[in-house]
Amino acid sequence: LAKTTQPISMDSYEGQEVNITCSHNNIATNDYITWYQQFPSQGPRFIIQGYKTKVTNEVASLFIPADRKSSTLSLPRVSLSDTAVYYCLVGDKDFQKLVFGTGTRLLVSP
Amino acid sequence: EPEVTQTPSHQVTQMGQEVILRCVPISNHLYFYWYRQILGQKVEFLVSFYNNEISEKSEIFDDQFSVERPDGSNFTLKIRSTKLEDSAMYFCASKGRQEQYFGPGTRLTVT
């Protein structure tokens, strides 16, 4: 499984766009990039998954450059309820075993 | 939206006792998992289960742990003789076509 590196923490204010970048230099050809969100004392929740270029859903966008060695999760206009830990994971599309790192702790302030 | 449920939400037990944590995965999912998260630490994979057998397990999942799908809806994690270091949040997850859906967790406290 490719190792991922992401910032330990980020701060933002309500209404701002937040971009969290994840490095995965050793990503394999058949690996996908998946992001999960976790609130305190809750289970992780799937946000988005992508392979290349850009993926968008109702919650976030995921930008993946051509070399795929990094990816950026973009949260448009965050609110206080987006305060959570965000995890970047890399593995094949059907990967059965999720390996979580320490994630990025996002704090959204008023 | 369908969801994974877990019971109990909090379990307190004494060291050496057996505990069974229960999960009801999403009904049409075929892959099931257990993870744990010690307070302040990472979410750790314990075991994956498919077609009524374990497909992968971690080093944490030793002989003290077992999983079972006793009927068509429940998925259980048993810890035979709990240790203090088993205190953690235990998350069940199930998977359909794409992502894993996690339950709300059971907080296990071993005293």
JSON list of C-alpha atoms in Angstrom, two decimals:
[
{"chain": "A", "resi": 1, "resn": "LEU", "atom": "CA", "xyz": [0.00, 0.00, 0.00]},
{"chain": "A", "resi": 2, "resn": "ALA", "atom": "CA", "xyz": [1.33, 3.41, -0.96]},
{"chain": "A", "resi": 3, "resn": "LYS", "atom": "CA", "xyz": [2.31, 5.64, 1.94]},
{"chain": "A", "resi": 4, "resn": "THR", "atom": "CA", "xyz": [0.47, 8.94, 2.21]},
{"chain": "A", "resi": 5, "resn": "THR", "atom": "CA", "xyz": [1.54, 12.22, 3.77]},
{"chain": "A", "resi": 6, "resn": "GLN", "atom": "CA", "xyz": [-0.87, 14.99, 4.68]},
{"chain": "A", "resi": 7, "resn": "PRO", "atom": "CA", "xyz": [-0.73, 18.01, 7.00]},
{"chain": "A", "resi": 8, "resn": "ILE", "atom": "CA", "xyz": [-1.44, 17.25, 10.63]},
{"chain": "A", "resi": 9, "resn": "SER", "atom": "CA", "xyz": [-3.84, 20.14, 11.02]},
{"chain": "A", "resi": 10, "resn": "MET", "atom": "CA", "xyz": [-5.46, 23.06, 9.22]},
{"chain": "A", "resi": 11, "resn": "ASP", "atom": "CA", "xyz": [-7.52, 26.00, 10.36]},
{"chain": "A", "resi": 12, "resn": "SER", "atom": "CA", "xyz": [-10.19, 27.80, 8.39]},
{"chain": "A", "resi": 13, "resn": "TYR", "atom": "CA", "xyz": [-13.18, 30.08, 8.79]},
{"chain": "A", "resi": 14, "resn": "GLU", "atom": "CA", "xyz": [-16.77, 29.53, 7.87]},
{"chain": "A", "resi": 15, "resn": "GLY", "atom": "CA", "xyz": [-17.53, 30.19, 4.23]},
{"chain": "A", "resi": 16, "resn": "GLN", "atom": "CA", "xyz": [-13.97, 29.66, 3.01]},
{"chain": "A", "resi": 17, "resn": "GLU", "atom": "CA", "xyz": [-12.79, 27.01, 0.59]},
{"chain": "A", "resi": 18, "resn": "VAL", "atom": "CA", "xyz": [-10.43, 24.50, 2.14]},
{"chain": "A", "resi": 19, "resn": "ASN", "atom": "CA", "xyz": [-7.90, 22.50, 0.17]},
{"chain": "A", "resi": 20, "resn": "ILE", "atom": "CA", "xyz": [-6.15, 19.56, 1.82]},
{"chain": "A", "resi": 21, "resn": "THR", "atom": "CA", "xyz": [-3.26, 18.08, -0.12]},
{"chain": "A", "resi": 22, "resn": "CYS", "atom": "CA", "xyz": [-2.04, 14.53, 0.22]},
{"chain": "A", "resi": 23, "resn": "SER", "atom": "CA", "xyz": [1.26, 13.20, -1.14]},
{"chain": "A", "resi": 24, "resn": "HIS", "atom": "CA", "xyz": [1.47, 9.62, -2.37]},
{"chain": "A", "resi": 25, "resn": "ASN", "atom": "CA", "xyz": [4.73, 9.38, -4.33]},
{"chain": "A", "resi": 26, "resn": "ASN", "atom": "CA", "xyz": [4.65, 5.58, -4.58]},
{"chain": "A", "resi": 27, "resn": "ILE", "atom": "CA", "xyz": [1.12, 5.24, -5.90]},
{"chain": "A", "resi": 28, "resn": "ALA", "atom": "CA", "xyz": [0.70, 2.17, -8.11]},
{"chain": "A", "resi": 29, "resn": "THR", "atom": "CA", "xyz": [-0.87, 2.14, -11.54]},
{"chain": "A", "resi": 30, "resn": "ASN", "atom": "CA", "xyz": [-4.09, 0.51, -10.38]},
{"chain": "A", "resi": 31, "resn": "ASP", "atom": "CA", "xyz": [-4.40, 2.50, -7.14]},
{"chain": "A", "resi": 32, "resn": "TYR", "atom": "CA", "xyz": [-7.28, 4.85, -6.45]},
{"chain": "A", "resi": 33, "resn": "ILE", "atom": "CA", "xyz": [-7.30, 7.77, -4.04]},
{"chain": "A", "resi": 34, "resn": "THR", "atom": "CA", "xyz": [-10.04, 7.83, -1.45]},
{"chain": "A", "resi": 35, "resn": "TRP", "atom": "CA", "xyz": [-10.89, 10.37, 1.23]},
{"chain": "A", "resi": 36, "resn": "TYR", "atom": "CA", "xyz": [-12.75, 9.71, 4.46]},
{"chain": "A", "resi": 37, "resn": "GLN", "atom": "CA", "xyz": [-14.01, 12.10, 7.13]},
{"chain": "A", "resi": 38, "resn": "GLN", "atom": "CA", "xyz": [-14.26, 11.32, 10.83]},
{"chain": "A", "resi": 39, "resn": "PHE", "atom": "CA", "xyz": [-16.05, 13.26, 13.54]},
{"chain": "A", "resi": 40, "resn": "PRO", "atom": "CA", "xyz": [-15.11, 12.65, 17.18]},
{"chain": "A", "resi": 41, "resn": "SER", "atom": "CA", "xyz": [-16.42, 9.34, 18.53]},
{"chain": "A", "resi": 42, "resn": "GLN", "atom": "CA", "xyz": [-17.93, 8.39, 15.16]},
{"chain": "A", "resi": 43, "resn": "GLY", "atom": "CA", "xyz": [-16.94, 6.00, 12.43]},
{"chain": "A", "resi": 44, "resn": "PRO", "atom": "CA", "xyz": [-15.17, 7.29, 9.32]},
{"chain": "A", "resi": 45, "resn": "ARG", "atom": "CA", "xyz": [-17.41, 8.38, 6.48]},
{"chain": "A", "resi": 46, "resn": "PHE", "atom": "CA", "xyz": [-16.59, 8.11, 2.78]},
{"chain": "A", "resi": 47, "resn": "ILE", "atom": "CA", "xyz": [-16.28, 11.45, 1.02]},
{"chain": "A", "resi": 48, "resn": "ILE", "atom": "CA", "xyz": [-14.92, 10.87, -2.46]},
{"chain": "A", "resi": 49, "resn": "GLN", "atom": "CA", "xyz": [-12.80, 8.59, -4.60]},
{"chain": "A", "resi": 50, "resn": "GLY", "atom": "CA", "xyz": [-10.89, 9.24, -7.80]},
{"chain": "A", "resi": 51, "resn": "TYR", "atom": "CA", "xyz": [-8.25, 7.90, -10.16]},
{"chain": "A", "resi": 52, "resn": "LYS", "atom": "CA", "xyz": [-7.15, 10.90, -12.23]},
{"chain": "A", "resi": 53, "resn": "THR", "atom": "CA", "xyz": [-8.01, 14.47, -13.15]},
{"chain": "A", "resi": 54, "resn": "LYS", "atom": "CA", "xyz": [-11.03, 15.76, -11.27]},
{"chain": "A", "resi": 55, "resn": "VAL", "atom": "CA", "xyz": [-13.95, 14.19, -9.49]},
{"chain": "A", "resi": 56, "resn": "THR", "atom": "CA", "xyz": [-16.79, 16.19, -7.97]},
{"chain": "A", "resi": 57, "resn": "ASN", "atom": "CA", "xyz": [-19.77, 15.18, -5.88]},
{"chain": "A", "resi": 58, "resn": "GLU", "atom": "CA", "xyz": [-22.24, 17.06, -3.74]},
{"chain": "A", "resi": 59, "resn": "VAL", "atom": "CA", "xyz": [-19.79, 17.29, -0.86]},
{"chain": "A", "resi": 60, "resn": "ALA", "atom": "CA", "xyz": [-16.32, 17.86, -2.30]},
{"chain": "A", "resi": 61, "resn": "SER", "atom": "CA", "xyz": [-13.99, 17.86, -5.27]},
{"chain": "A", "resi": 62, "resn": "LEU", "atom": "CA", "xyz": [-10.88, 15.81, -5.72]},
{"chain": "A", "resi": 63, "resn": "PHE", "atom": "CA", "xyz": [-8.09, 17.07, -7.94]},
{"chain": "A", "resi": 64, "resn": "ILE", "atom": "CA", "xyz": [-5.43, 14.64, -9.14]},
{"chain": "A", "resi": 65, "resn": "PRO", "atom": "CA", "xyz": [-2.56, 15.84, -11.34]},
{"chain": "A", "resi": 66, "resn": "ALA", "atom": "CA", "xyz": [-1.30, 13.83, -14.27]},
{"chain": "A", "resi": 67, "resn": "ASP", "atom": "CA", "xyz": [1.56, 12.23, -12.35]},
{"chain": "A", "resi": 68, "resn": "ARG", "atom": "CA", "xyz": [-0.88, 11.16, -9.58]},
{"chain": "A", "resi": 69, "resn": "LYS", "atom": "CA", "xyz": [1.80, 11.62, -6.92]},
{"chain": "A", "resi": 70, "resn": "SER", "atom": "CA", "xyz": [-0.47, 13.91, -4.96]},
{"chain": "A", "resi": 71, "resn": "SER", "atom": "CA", "xyz": [-4.12, 14.81, -4.68]},
{"chain": "A", "resi": 72, "resn": "THR", "atom": "CA", "xyz": [-6.12, 17.68, -3.25]},
{"chain": "A", "resi": 73, "resn": "LEU", "atom": "CA", "xyz": [-9.43, 17.43, -1.49]},
{"chain": "A", "resi": 74, "resn": "SER", "atom": "CA", "xyz": [-11.38, 20.65, -1.91]},
{"chain": "A", "resi": 75, "resn": "LEU", "atom": "CA", "xyz": [-14.24, 21.53, 0.42]},
{"chain": "A", "resi": 76, "resn": "PRO", "atom": "CA", "xyz": [-16.20, 24.52, -0.87]},
{"chain": "A", "resi": 77, "resn": "ARG", "atom": "CA", "xyz": [-17.55, 27.05, 1.64]},
{"chain": "A", "resi": 78, "resn": "VAL", "atom": "CA", "xyz": [-16.90, 25.11, 4.85]},
{"chain": "A", "resi": 79, "resn": "SER", "atom": "CA", "xyz": [-19.15, 25.39, 7.86]},
{"chain": "A", "resi": 80, "resn": "LEU", "atom": "CA", "xyz": [-18.54, 24.69, 11.54]},
{"chain": "A", "resi": 81, "resn": "SER", "atom": "CA", "xyz": [-19.87, 21.17, 11.02]},
{"chain": "A", "resi": 82, "resn": "ASP", "atom": "CA", "xyz": [-16.98, 20.39, 8.68]},
{"chain": "A", "resi": 83, "resn": "THR", "atom": "CA", "xyz": [-14.64, 20.37, 11.67]},
{"chain": "A", "resi": 84, "resn": "ALA", "atom": "CA", "xyz": [-13.33, 16.82, 11.57]},
{"chain": "A", "resi": 85, "resn": "VAL", "atom": "CA", "xyz": [-10.34, 14.66, 10.72]},
{"chain": "A", "resi": 86, "resn": "TYR", "atom": "CA", "xyz": [-9.85, 13.99, 7.00]},
{"chain": "A", "resi": 87, "resn": "TYR", "atom": "CA", "xyz": [-7.99, 10.90, 5.83]},
{"chain": "A", "resi": 88, "resn": "CYS", "atom": "CA", "xyz": [-6.38, 10.28, 2.46]},
{"chain": "A", "resi": 89, "resn": "LEU", "atom": "CA", "xyz": [-6.07, 6.60, 1.54]},
{"chain": "A", "resi": 90, "resn": "VAL", "atom": "CA", "xyz": [-4.54, 4.95, -1.49]},
{"chain": "A", "resi": 91, "resn": "GLY", "atom": "CA", "xyz": [-5.28, 1.45, -2.72]},
{"chain": "A", "resi": 92, "resn": "ASP", "atom": "CA", "xyz": [-6.87, -0.50, -5.53]},
{"chain": "A", "resi": 93, "resn": "LYS", "atom": "CA", "xyz": [-10.49, 0.28, -6.29]},
{"chain": "A", "resi": 94, "resn": "ASP", "atom": "CA", "xyz": [-11.87, -2.60, -4.31]},
{"chain": "A", "resi": 95, "resn": "PHE", "atom": "CA", "xyz": [-9.33, -2.48, -1.55]},
{"chain": "A", "resi": 96, "resn": "GLN", "atom": "CA", "xyz": [-10.57, -4.50, 1.32]},
{"chain": "A", "resi": 97, "resn": "LYS", "atom": "CA", "xyz": [-8.32, -3.24, 4.04]},
{"chain": "A", "resi": 98, "resn": "LEU", "atom": "CA", "xyz": [-8.37, 0.46, 4.73]},
{"chain": "A", "resi": 99, "resn": "VAL", "atom": "CA", "xyz": [-5.09, 1.70, 6.20]},
{"chain": "A", "resi": 100, "resn": "PHE", "atom": "CA", "xyz": [-5.65, 4.98, 7.98]},
{"chain": "A", "resi": 101, "resn": "GLY", "atom": "CA", "xyz": [-2.88, 7.41, 8.75]},
{"chain": "A", "resi": 102, "resn": "THR", "atom": "CA", "xyz": [-3.12, 10.20, 11.27]},
{"chain": "A", "resi": 103, "resn": "GLY", "atom": "CA", "xyz": [-5.17, 12.34, 8.91]},
{"chain": "A", "resi": 104, "resn": "THR", "atom": "CA", "xyz": [-5.60, 16.12, 8.80]},
{"chain": "A", "resi": 105, "resn": "ARG", "atom": "CA", "xyz": [-7.47, 17.70, 11.66]},
{"chain": "A", "resi": 106, "resn": "LEU", "atom": "CA", "xyz": [-9.52, 20.56, 10.19]},
{"chain": "A", "resi": 107, "resn": "LEU", "atom": "CA", "xyz": [-10.83, 23.19, 12.57]},
{"chain": "A", "resi": 108, "resn": "VAL", "atom": "CA", "xyz": [-13.43, 25.59, 11.18]},
{"chain": "A", "resi": 109, "resn": "SER", "atom": "CA", "xyz": [-14.01, 28.70, 13.25]},
{"chain": "A", "resi": 110, "resn": "PRO", "atom": "CA", "xyz": [-16.83, 31.28, 13.08]},
{"chain": "B", "resi": 1, "resn": "GLU", "atom": "CA", "xyz": [-30.02, 6.13, 3.54]},
{"chain": "B", "resi": 2, "resn": "PRO", "atom": "CA", "xyz": [-29.09, 2.62, 4.72]},
{"chain": "B", "resi": 3, "resn": "GLU", "atom": "CA", "xyz": [-26.69, 2.44, 7.63]},
{"chain": "B", "resi": 4, "resn": "VAL", "atom": "CA", "xyz": [-24.58, 0.06, 9.65]},
{"chain": "B", "resi": 5, "resn": "THR", "atom": "CA", "xyz": [-25.73, -0.29, 13.24]},
{"chain": "B", "resi": 6, "resn": "GLN", "atom": "CA", "xyz": [-23.78, -1.49, 16.25]},
{"chain": "B", "resi": 7, "resn": "THR", "atom": "CA", "xyz": [-24.72, -2.58, 19.75]},
{"chain": "B", "resi": 8, "resn": "PRO", "atom": "CA", "xyz": [-24.05, -1.80, 22.48]},
{"chain": "B", "resi": 9, "resn": "SER", "atom": "CA", "xyz": [-22.85, 1.76, 22.12]},
{"chain": "B", "resi": 10, "resn": "HIS", "atom": "CA", "xyz": [-20.77, 1.36, 25.27]},
{"chain": "B", "resi": 11, "resn": "GLN", "atom": "CA", "xyz": [-19.61, -1.80, 26.99]},
{"chain": "B", "resi": 12, "resn": "VAL", "atom": "CA", "xyz": [-17.76, -1.92, 30.28]},
{"chain": "B", "resi": 13, "resn": "THR", "atom": "CA", "xyz": [-16.17, -5.21, 31.25]},
{"chain": "B", "resi": 14, "resn": "GLN", "atom": "CA", "xyz": [-13.61, -6.56, 33.64]},
{"chain": "B", "resi": 15, "resn": "MET", "atom": "CA", "xyz": [-10.26, -7.85, 32.52]},
{"chain": "B", "resi": 16, "resn": "GLY", "atom": "CA", "xyz": [-10.43, -11.51, 31.59]},
{"chain": "B", "resi": 17, "resn": "GLN", "atom": "CA", "xyz": [-14.10, -11.45, 30.67]},
{"chain": "B", "resi": 18, "resn": "GLU", "atom": "CA", "xyz": [-15.49, -12.31, 27.28]},
{"chain": "B", "resi": 19, "resn": "VAL", "atom": "CA", "xyz": [-17.30, -9.67, 25.25]},
{"chain": "B", "resi": 20, "resn": "ILE", "atom": "CA", "xyz": [-19.32, -9.86, 22.08]},
{"chain": "B", "resi": 21, "resn": "LEU", "atom": "CA", "xyz": [-19.77, -6.77, 19.98]},
{"chain": "B", "resi": 22, "resn": "ARG", "atom": "CA", "xyz": [-22.64, -6.84, 17.55]},
{"chain": "B", "resi": 23, "resn": "CYS", "atom": "CA", "xyz": [-23.12, -5.25, 14.16]},
{"chain": "B", "resi": 24, "resn": "VAL", "atom": "CA", "xyz": [-25.88, -5.24, 11.60]},
{"chain": "B", "resi": 25, "resn": "PRO", "atom": "CA", "xyz": [-24.31, -4.46, 8.21]},
{"chain": "B", "resi": 26, "resn": "ILE", "atom": "CA", "xyz": [-26.20, -2.92, 5.31]},
{"chain": "B", "resi": 27, "resn": "SER", "atom": "CA", "xyz": [-28.50, -5.61, 4.00]},
{"chain": "B", "resi": 28, "resn": "ASN", "atom": "CA", "xyz": [-27.20, -6.19, 0.48]},
{"chain": "B", "resi": 29, "resn": "HIS", "atom": "CA", "xyz": [-23.52, -5.87, 1.33]},
{"chain": "B", "resi": 30, "resn": "LEU", "atom": "CA", "xyz": [-21.26, -8.88, 1.10]},
{"chain": "B", "resi": 31, "resn": "TYR", "atom": "CA", "xyz": [-18.01, -7.68, 2.67]},
{"chain": "B", "resi": 32, "resn": "PHE", "atom": "CA", "xyz": [-17.72, -7.02, 6.38]},
{"chain": "B", "resi": 33, "resn": "TYR", "atom": "CA", "xyz": [-14.97, -5.57, 8.53]},
{"chain": "B", "resi": 34, "resn": "TRP", "atom": "CA", "xyz": [-13.94, -4.72, 12.03]},
{"chain": "B", "resi": 35, "resn": "TYR", "atom": "CA", "xyz": [-11.64, -1.84, 12.91]},
{"chain": "B", "resi": 36, "resn": "ARG", "atom": "CA", "xyz": [-10.63, -0.38, 16.22]},
{"chain": "B", "resi": 37, "resn": "GLN", "atom": "CA", "xyz": [-9.43, 3.01, 17.38]},
{"chain": "B", "resi": 38, "resn": "ILE", "atom": "CA", "xyz": [-7.68, 3.45, 20.68]},
{"chain": "B", "resi": 39, "resn": "LEU", "atom": "CA", "xyz": [-8.37, 6.90, 22.12]},
{"chain": "B", "resi": 40, "resn": "GLY", "atom": "CA", "xyz": [-6.29, 9.52, 20.34]},
{"chain": "B", "resi": 41, "resn": "GLN", "atom": "CA", "xyz": [-4.77, 7.04, 17.90]},
{"chain": "B", "resi": 42, "resn": "LYS", "atom": "CA", "xyz": [-5.30, 5.87, 14.34]},
{"chain": "B", "resi": 43, "resn": "VAL", "atom": "CA", "xyz": [-8.12, 3.70, 13.08]},
{"chain": "B", "resi": 44, "resn": "GLU", "atom": "CA", "xyz": [-6.65, 0.19, 12.79]},
{"chain": "B", "resi": 45, "resn": "PHE", "atom": "CA", "xyz": [-7.86, -2.65, 10.61]},
{"chain": "B", "resi": 46, "resn": "LEU", "atom": "CA", "xyz": [-8.65, -5.87, 12.46]},
{"chain": "B", "resi": 47, "resn": "VAL", "atom": "CA", "xyz": [-10.31, -8.27, 10.05]},
{"chain": "B", "resi": 48, "resn": "SER", "atom": "CA", "xyz": [-12.26, -8.61, 6.82]},
{"chain": "B", "resi": 49, "resn": "PHE", "atom": "CA", "xyz": [-14.91, -11.24, 6.20]},
{"chain": "B", "resi": 50, "resn": "TYR", "atom": "CA", "xyz": [-16.46, -12.49, 2.98]},
{"chain": "B", "resi": 51, "resn": "ASN", "atom": "CA", "xyz": [-18.45, -15.54, 2.01]},
{"chain": "B", "resi": 52, "resn": "ASN", "atom": "CA", "xyz": [-18.57, -16.75, 5.60]},
{"chain": "B", "resi": 53, "resn": "GLU", "atom": "CA", "xyz": [-14.87, -16.75, 6.15]},
{"chain": "B", "resi": 54, "resn": "ILE", "atom": "CA", "xyz": [-12.06, -14.43, 7.13]},
{"chain": "B", "resi": 55, "resn": "SER", "atom": "CA", "xyz": [-10.38, -12.99, 4.03]},
{"chain": "B", "resi": 56, "resn": "GLU", "atom": "CA", "xyz": [-7.68, -11.00, 5.82]},
{"chain": "B", "resi": 57, "resn": "LYS", "atom": "CA", "xyz": [-6.68, -10.24, 9.38]},
{"chain": "B", "resi": 58, "resn": "SER", "atom": "CA", "xyz": [-4.11, -8.01, 11.03]},
{"chain": "B", "resi": 59, "resn": "GLU", "atom": "CA", "xyz": [-1.50, -8.85, 13.64]},
{"chain": "B", "resi": 60, "resn": "ILE", "atom": "CA", "xyz": [-3.82, -7.39, 16.26]},
{"chain": "B", "resi": 61, "resn": "PHE", "atom": "CA", "xyz": [-6.43, -10.06, 15.48]},
{"chain": "B", "resi": 62, "resn": "ASP", "atom": "CA", "xyz": [-4.87, -12.86, 17.48]},
{"chain": "B", "resi": 63, "resn": "ASP", "atom": "CA", "xyz": [-6.42, -16.01, 18.93]},
{"chain": "B", "resi": 64, "resn": "GLN", "atom": "CA", "xyz": [-8.35, -13.96, 21.47]},
{"chain": "B", "resi": 65, "resn": "PHE", "atom": "CA", "xyz": [-10.47, -12.52, 18.68]},
{"chain": "B", "resi": 66, "resn": "SER", "atom": "CA", "xyz": [-13.06, -14.22, 16.53]},
{"chain": "B", "resi": 67, "resn": "VAL", "atom": "CA", "xyz": [-15.78, -13.13, 14.14]},
{"chain": "B", "resi": 68, "resn": "GLU", "atom": "CA", "xyz": [-19.01, -14.74, 13.17]},
{"chain": "B", "resi": 69, "resn": "ARG", "atom": "CA", "xyz": [-22.02, -14.14, 10.99]},
{"chain": "B", "resi": 70, "resn": "PRO", "atom": "CA", "xyz": [-24.50, -16.23, 12.96]},
{"chain": "B", "resi": 71, "resn": "ASP", "atom": "CA", "xyz": [-27.47, -15.42, 10.76]},
{"chain": "B", "resi": 72, "resn": "GLY", "atom": "CA", "xyz": [-28.29, -13.42, 7.67]},
{"chain": "B", "resi": 73, "resn": "SER", "atom": "CA", "xyz": [-28.13, -10.05, 9.36]},
{"chain": "B", "resi": 74, "resn": "ASN", "atom": "CA", "xyz": [-25.68, -9.94, 12.28]},
{"chain": "B", "resi": 75, "resn": "PHE", "atom": "CA", "xyz": [-21.90, -9.82, 12.28]},
{"chain": "B", "resi": 76, "resn": "THR", "atom": "CA", "xyz": [-20.16, -10.21, 15.62]},
{"chain": "B", "resi": 77, "resn": "LEU", "atom": "CA", "xyz": [-16.71, -9.69, 17.08]},
{"chain": "B", "resi": 78, "resn": "LYS", "atom": "CA", "xyz": [-15.85, -11.74, 20.15]},
{"chain": "B", "resi": 79, "resn": "ILE", "atom": "CA", "xyz": [-12.94, -11.09, 22.44]},
{"chain": "B", "resi": 80, "resn": "ARG", "atom": "CA", "xyz": [-12.44, -14.15, 24.62]},
{"chain": "B", "resi": 81, "resn": "SER", "atom": "CA", "xyz": [-10.44, -12.78, 27.50]},
{"chain": "B", "resi": 82, "resn": "THR", "atom": "CA", "xyz": [-10.26, -9.01, 27.49]},
{"chain": "B", "resi": 83, "resn": "LYS", "atom": "CA", "xyz": [-7.13, -7.11, 28.43]},
{"chain": "B", "resi": 84, "resn": "LEU", "atom": "CA", "xyz": [-6.78, -3.52, 29.54]},
{"chain": "B", "resi": 85, "resn": "GLU", "atom": "CA", "xyz": [-5.23, -2.66, 26.18]},
{"chain": "B", "resi": 86, "resn": "ASP", "atom": "CA", "xyz": [-8.38, -3.83, 24.37]},
{"chain": "B", "resi": 87, "resn": "SER", "atom": "CA", "xyz": [-10.08, -0.65, 25.54]},
{"chain": "B", "resi": 88, "resn": "ALA", "atom": "CA", "xyz": [-10.97, 1.21, 22.35]},
{"chain": "B", "resi": 89, "resn": "MET", "atom": "CA", "xyz": [-13.74, 2.17, 19.95]},
{"chain": "B", "resi": 90, "resn": "TYR", "atom": "CA", "xyz": [-14.62, -0.77, 17.74]},
{"chain": "B", "resi": 91, "resn": "PHE", "atom": "CA", "xyz": [-16.09, 0.02, 14.36]},
{"chain": "B", "resi": 92, "resn": "CYS", "atom": "CA", "xyz": [-17.89, -2.39, 12.11]},
{"chain": "B", "resi": 93, "resn": "ALA", "atom": "CA", "xyz": [-18.02, -1.66, 8.38]},
{"chain": "B", "resi": 94, "resn": "SER", "atom": "CA", "xyz": [-19.66, -3.20, 5.36]},
{"chain": "B", "resi": 95, "resn": "LYS", "atom": "CA", "xyz": [-19.04, -2.75, 1.68]},
{"chain": "B", "resi": 96, "resn": "GLY", "atom": "CA", "xyz": [-21.13, -3.04, -1.40]},
{"chain": "B", "resi": 97, "resn": "ARG", "atom": "CA", "xyz": [-19.85, -1.92, -4.79]},
{"chain": "B", "resi": 98, "resn": "GLN", "atom": "CA", "xyz": [-17.51, 0.85, -3.76]},
{"chain": "B", "resi": 99, "resn": "GLU", "atom": "CA", "xyz": [-16.90, 2.39, -0.40]},
{"chain": "B", "resi": 100, "resn": "GLN", "atom": "CA", "xyz": [-16.96, 0.95, 3.09]},
{"chain": "B", "resi": 101, "resn": "TYR", "atom": "CA", "xyz": [-19.75, 2.18, 5.32]},
{"chain": "B", "resi": 102, "resn": "PHE", "atom": "CA", "xyz": [-18.86, 2.41, 8.98]},
{"chain": "B", "resi": 103, "resn": "GLY", "atom": "CA", "xyz": [-21.10, 2.00, 11.96]},
{"chain": "B", "resi": 104, "resn": "PRO", "atom": "CA", "xyz": [-21.20, 4.41, 14.91]},
{"chain": "B", "resi": 105, "resn": "GLY", "atom": "CA", "xyz": [-18.90, 2.20, 16.97]},
{"chain": "B", "resi": 106, "resn": "THR", "atom": "CA", "xyz": [-18.93, 0.46, 20.32]},
{"chain": "B", "resi": 107, "resn": "ARG", "atom": "CA", "xyz": [-16.81, 1.97, 23.04]},
{"chain": "B", "resi": 108, "resn": "LEU", "atom": "CA", "xyz": [-15.25, -0.90, 24.97]},
{"chain": "B", "resi": 109, "resn": "THR", "atom": "CA", "xyz": [-13.83, -0.10, 28.38]},
{"chain": "B", "resi": 110, "resn": "VAL", "atom": "CA", "xyz": [-11.88, -2.83, 30.14]},
{"chain": "B", "resi": 111, "resn": "THR", "atom": "CA", "xyz": [-11.30, -2.27, 33.84]}
]
